[in-house]
Short mmCIF file of C-alpha atoms and ligand atoms in Angstrom, two decimals:
data_model
loop_
_atom_site.label_atom_id
_atom_site.label_comp_id
_atom_site.label_asym_id
_atom_site.label_seq_id
_atom_site.Cartn_x
_atom_site.Cartn_y
_atom_site.Cartn_z
CA UNK A 26 0.83 -20.34 4.21
CA UNK A 27 -2.25 -22.12 2.88
CA UNK A 28 -4.18 -20.97 -0.17
CA UNK A 29 -6.81 -19.18 1.94
CA UNK A 30 -4.34 -17.67 4.38
CA UNK A 31 -4.35 -13.96 5.11
CA UNK A 32 -1.15 -12.09 4.49
CA UNK A 33 0.97 -11.54 7.58
CA UNK A 34 0.63 -12.98 11.04
CA UNK A 35 -1.75 -12.88 13.99
CA UNK A 36 -0.55 -9.85 15.97
CA UNK A 37 -0.28 -10.47 19.69
CA UNK A 38 -0.18 -8.17 22.69
CA UNK A 39 1.11 -10.09 25.70
CA UNK A 40 0.15 -8.76 29.14
CA UNK A 41 2.33 -9.77 32.07
CA UNK A 42 2.91 -9.01 35.74
CA UNK A 43 6.02 -10.98 36.62
CA UNK A 44 8.56 -13.51 35.45
CA UNK A 45 7.23 -13.82 31.96
CA UNK A 46 8.26 -17.42 31.34
CA UNK A 47 5.04 -17.95 29.35
CA UNK A 48 5.87 -14.80 27.38
CA UNK A 49 9.29 -16.35 26.69
CA UNK A 50 7.67 -19.56 25.44
CA UNK A 51 5.52 -17.50 23.06
CA UNK A 52 8.50 -15.43 21.89
CA UNK A 53 10.48 -18.63 21.27
CA UNK A 54 7.61 -20.18 19.29
CA UNK A 55 7.39 -17.04 17.14
CA UNK A 56 11.06 -17.46 16.16
CA UNK A 57 9.95 -20.26 13.84
CA UNK A 58 9.19 -18.53 10.55
CA UNK A 59 6.24 -20.90 10.00
CA UNK A 60 4.59 -19.92 13.30
CA UNK A 61 1.49 -17.91 12.35
CA UNK A 62 1.72 -15.23 15.07
CA UNK A 63 4.00 -12.40 16.14
CA UNK A 64 4.42 -10.61 19.48
CA UNK A 65 3.74 -7.01 18.58
CA UNK A 66 3.95 -5.55 22.07
CA UNK A 67 4.29 -6.43 25.76
CA UNK A 68 2.57 -4.58 28.58
CA UNK A 69 3.37 -5.07 32.25
CA UNK A 70 1.34 -3.67 35.12
CA UNK A 71 4.36 -4.21 37.39
CA UNK A 72 7.39 -1.93 37.06
CA UNK A 73 10.62 -3.91 36.72
CA UNK A 74 8.93 -7.23 35.87
CA UNK A 75 11.45 -9.75 34.54
CA UNK A 76 9.22 -10.27 31.52
CA UNK A 77 9.99 -6.70 30.38
CA UNK A 78 13.65 -7.65 30.06
CA UNK A 79 12.69 -10.76 28.10
CA UNK A 80 10.73 -8.56 25.67
CA UNK A 81 13.57 -6.06 25.31
CA UNK A 82 16.07 -8.86 24.68
CA UNK A 83 13.83 -10.03 21.84
CA UNK A 84 13.52 -6.51 20.40
CA UNK A 85 9.80 -6.28 21.22
CA UNK A 86 8.33 -2.93 22.33
CA UNK A 87 7.54 -3.24 26.04
CA UNK A 88 5.87 -0.75 28.33
CA UNK A 89 4.75 -0.54 31.94
CA UNK A 90 1.30 0.67 32.90
CA UNK A 91 1.38 0.58 36.68
CA UNK A 92 -2.16 0.04 37.98
CA UNK A 93 -1.14 1.79 41.23
CA UNK A 94 -1.00 5.07 39.32
CA UNK A 95 -4.74 4.92 38.55
CA UNK A 96 -7.63 5.59 40.91
CA UNK A 97 -10.01 3.06 39.37
CA UNK A 98 -9.86 -0.12 37.31
CA UNK A 99 -11.59 1.76 34.50
CA UNK A 100 -8.87 4.45 34.46
CA UNK A 101 -6.20 1.75 34.34
CA UNK A 102 -8.01 -0.01 31.51
CA UNK A 103 -8.39 3.22 29.55
CA UNK A 104 -4.61 3.51 29.67
CA UNK A 105 -4.39 -0.11 28.47
CA UNK A 106 -6.80 0.62 25.62
CA UNK A 107 -4.77 3.69 24.59
CA UNK A 108 -1.56 1.66 24.61
CA UNK A 109 -3.10 -1.15 22.53
CA UNK A 110 -4.72 1.10 19.95
CA UNK A 111 -2.87 1.68 16.74
CA UNK A 112 -0.85 -1.55 16.98
CA UNK A 113 -3.20 -3.67 14.89
CA UNK A 114 -3.62 -6.19 17.72
CA UNK A 115 -5.59 -9.35 16.84
CA UNK A 116 -5.27 -11.19 20.16
CA UNK A 117 -4.46 -10.21 23.75
CA UNK A 118 -2.62 -12.95 25.63
CA UNK A 119 -2.72 -12.72 29.42
CA UNK A 120 0.41 -14.48 30.61
CA UNK A 121 0.71 -14.33 34.37
CA UNK A 122 -1.18 -11.01 34.30
CA UNK A 123 -2.45 -10.54 37.84
CA UNK A 124 -5.28 -8.06 37.27
CA UNK A 125 -8.93 -8.94 36.79
CA UNK A 126 -10.30 -7.14 33.73
CA UNK A 127 -13.73 -5.48 33.89
CA UNK A 128 -16.66 -6.65 31.72
CA UNK A 129 -16.43 -3.30 29.91
CA UNK A 130 -12.85 -3.91 28.79
CA UNK A 131 -13.54 -7.55 27.88
CA UNK A 132 -16.53 -6.48 25.76
CA UNK A 133 -14.19 -4.37 23.61
CA UNK A 134 -12.25 -7.52 22.66
CA UNK A 135 -14.82 -10.29 22.07
CA UNK A 136 -13.06 -13.69 21.80
CA UNK A 137 -9.82 -11.78 21.47
CA UNK A 138 -8.47 -12.20 25.00
CA UNK A 139 -7.02 -15.50 26.19
CA UNK A 140 -5.46 -16.53 29.49
CA UNK A 141 -3.43 -19.32 31.02
CA UNK A 142 -4.50 -20.85 34.30
CA UNK A 143 -2.41 -23.39 36.25
CA UNK A 144 -5.07 -26.05 36.81
CA UNK A 145 -7.40 -28.27 34.83
CA UNK A 146 -10.37 -25.88 34.73
CA UNK A 147 -13.18 -25.87 35.72
CA UNK A 148 -11.44 -27.36 38.76
CA UNK A 149 -9.52 -24.96 40.98
CA UNK A 150 -10.43 -21.75 39.19
CA UNK A 151 -12.21 -18.53 40.03
CA UNK A 152 -11.43 -15.38 41.93
CA UNK A 153 -8.83 -15.96 44.65
CA UNK A 154 -7.48 -19.10 42.94
CA UNK A 155 -4.06 -17.99 41.77
CA UNK A 156 -0.40 -18.75 42.36
CA UNK A 157 0.56 -21.32 44.98
CA UNK A 158 -2.99 -21.36 46.34
CA UNK A 159 -4.10 -23.30 43.28
CA UNK A 160 -1.43 -25.96 43.67
CA UNK A 161 -1.95 -26.29 47.42
CA UNK A 162 -5.70 -26.72 46.89
CA UNK A 163 -5.04 -29.40 44.26
CA UNK A 164 -2.74 -31.29 46.65
CA UNK A 165 -5.12 -30.89 49.59
CA UNK A 166 -7.98 -32.37 47.61
CA UNK A 167 -6.04 -35.54 46.76
CA UNK A 168 -6.30 -35.16 42.98
CA UNK A 169 -4.36 -37.60 40.82
CA UNK A 170 -3.66 -35.09 38.08
CA UNK A 171 -3.28 -31.39 37.63
CA UNK A 172 -2.35 -29.38 34.56
CA UNK A 173 -2.85 -26.16 32.69
CA UNK A 174 -5.68 -24.57 30.76
CA UNK A 175 -5.60 -21.94 28.03
CA UNK A 176 -9.05 -20.38 27.74
CA UNK A 177 -10.93 -17.40 26.36
CA UNK A 178 -11.52 -14.61 28.85
CA UNK A 179 -15.10 -13.70 29.75
CA UNK A 180 -16.26 -11.58 32.69
CA UNK A 181 -16.71 -14.67 34.92
CA UNK A 182 -13.19 -15.42 36.12
CA UNK A 183 -11.69 -18.63 34.63
CA UNK A 184 -15.04 -19.64 33.09
CA UNK A 185 -14.41 -18.87 29.40
CA UNK A 186 -14.33 -21.52 26.69
CA UNK A 187 -11.37 -23.85 26.98
CA UNK A 188 -8.95 -23.88 24.04
CA UNK A 189 -6.32 -26.38 25.20
CA UNK A 190 -5.52 -28.31 28.36
CA UNK A 191 -2.38 -30.22 29.30
CA UNK A 192 -2.46 -32.78 32.07
CA UNK A 193 0.46 -33.42 34.42
CA UNK A 194 0.97 -36.17 36.99
CA UNK A 195 0.98 -35.45 40.68
CA UNK A 196 3.81 -37.15 42.57
CA UNK A 197 3.35 -38.48 46.08
CA UNK A 198 6.13 -36.23 47.38
CA UNK A 199 4.93 -33.08 45.58
CA UNK A 200 4.80 -29.75 47.35
CA UNK A 201 2.93 -26.78 45.90
CA UNK A 202 6.30 -25.56 44.58
CA UNK A 203 7.31 -28.77 42.81
CA UNK A 204 3.84 -29.16 41.31
CA UNK A 205 3.88 -25.50 40.20
CA UNK A 206 7.09 -26.10 38.23
CA UNK A 207 5.65 -29.10 36.39
CA UNK A 208 2.43 -27.26 35.62
CA UNK A 209 4.33 -24.16 34.43
CA UNK A 210 6.33 -26.32 32.00
CA UNK A 211 3.04 -27.61 30.60
CA UNK A 212 1.77 -24.04 30.14
CA UNK A 213 4.86 -23.30 28.05
CA UNK A 214 3.78 -26.01 25.62
CA UNK A 215 0.05 -25.25 25.75
CA UNK A 216 0.20 -21.49 25.20
CA UNK A 217 1.96 -21.47 21.80
CA UNK A 218 -0.28 -24.37 20.69
CA UNK A 219 -3.42 -22.41 21.58
CA UNK A 220 -2.16 -19.32 19.75
CA UNK A 221 -1.32 -21.39 16.69
CA UNK A 222 -4.76 -22.98 16.74
CA UNK A 223 -6.49 -19.57 16.89
CA UNK A 224 -4.26 -18.13 14.17
CA UNK A 225 -4.92 -21.02 11.80
CA UNK A 226 -8.67 -20.85 12.47
CA UNK A 227 -8.52 -17.13 11.68
CA UNK A 228 -6.92 -17.88 8.35
CA UNK A 229 -3.32 -16.90 9.12
C1 GRF B 6 1.61 -19.11 35.47
O1 GRF B 6 1.58 -20.32 36.17
C2 GRF B 6 0.21 -18.58 35.28
O2 GRF B 6 -0.74 -19.57 35.03
C3 GRF B 6 -0.03 -17.95 36.62
O3 GRF B 6 1.19 -17.33 36.96
C4 GRF B 6 2.27 -18.01 36.30
C5 GRF B 6 2.96 -16.99 35.47
O4 GRF B 6 4.24 -17.36 35.14
N1 GRF B 6 -1.15 -17.05 36.58
P1 GRF B 6 5.14 -16.48 34.14
O5 GRF B 6 5.06 -15.01 34.59
O6 GRF B 6 4.62 -16.66 32.76
O7 GRF B 6 6.53 -17.03 34.34
#
């Protein structure tokens, strides 16, 4: 820790919906005692998500808040807020979290929510651009490169300030699936780097 460093680590809440391989990359980075952040809790909106098992295996408290149990987005987000409160969370990391957050929720966490997106934003972002659709659109448009972007979350989907990008090559025989794998691997490098950058800037 540097002379001006705060005691402790940047406390993360990681929000997931599925496989949680980005969560795993963050958990693995946090195993290094010099890494300035710690995963304090994991929340999934999907019951049975594989990422929940990853959290449990790492001894991290993990809960499910199933959006299907709530009538409105606001009700779902109130449950999220309740779950997050009292855990001293410094940063919310969306890692394959497949829900769009409302401006009201985002306003409660100014510059404290970040996301990973599987393209070189601002290209191939925005509402409706997720999963294999992104990679297919990249291939269809004849791009030479794709990659990943870690960015701050603002109400406009995928438009927040970019923290880190990683470029990957596109191969002539790529399918959306093969490109997705290469991009995902780049997210696994980018996400811990972005967290580290934010933690160090915050004095941790
Ligand atoms: C990532 O490519 C992310 O950008 C996208 O969904 C994937 C999530 O993967 N939104 P995982 O759940 O972290 O394995």
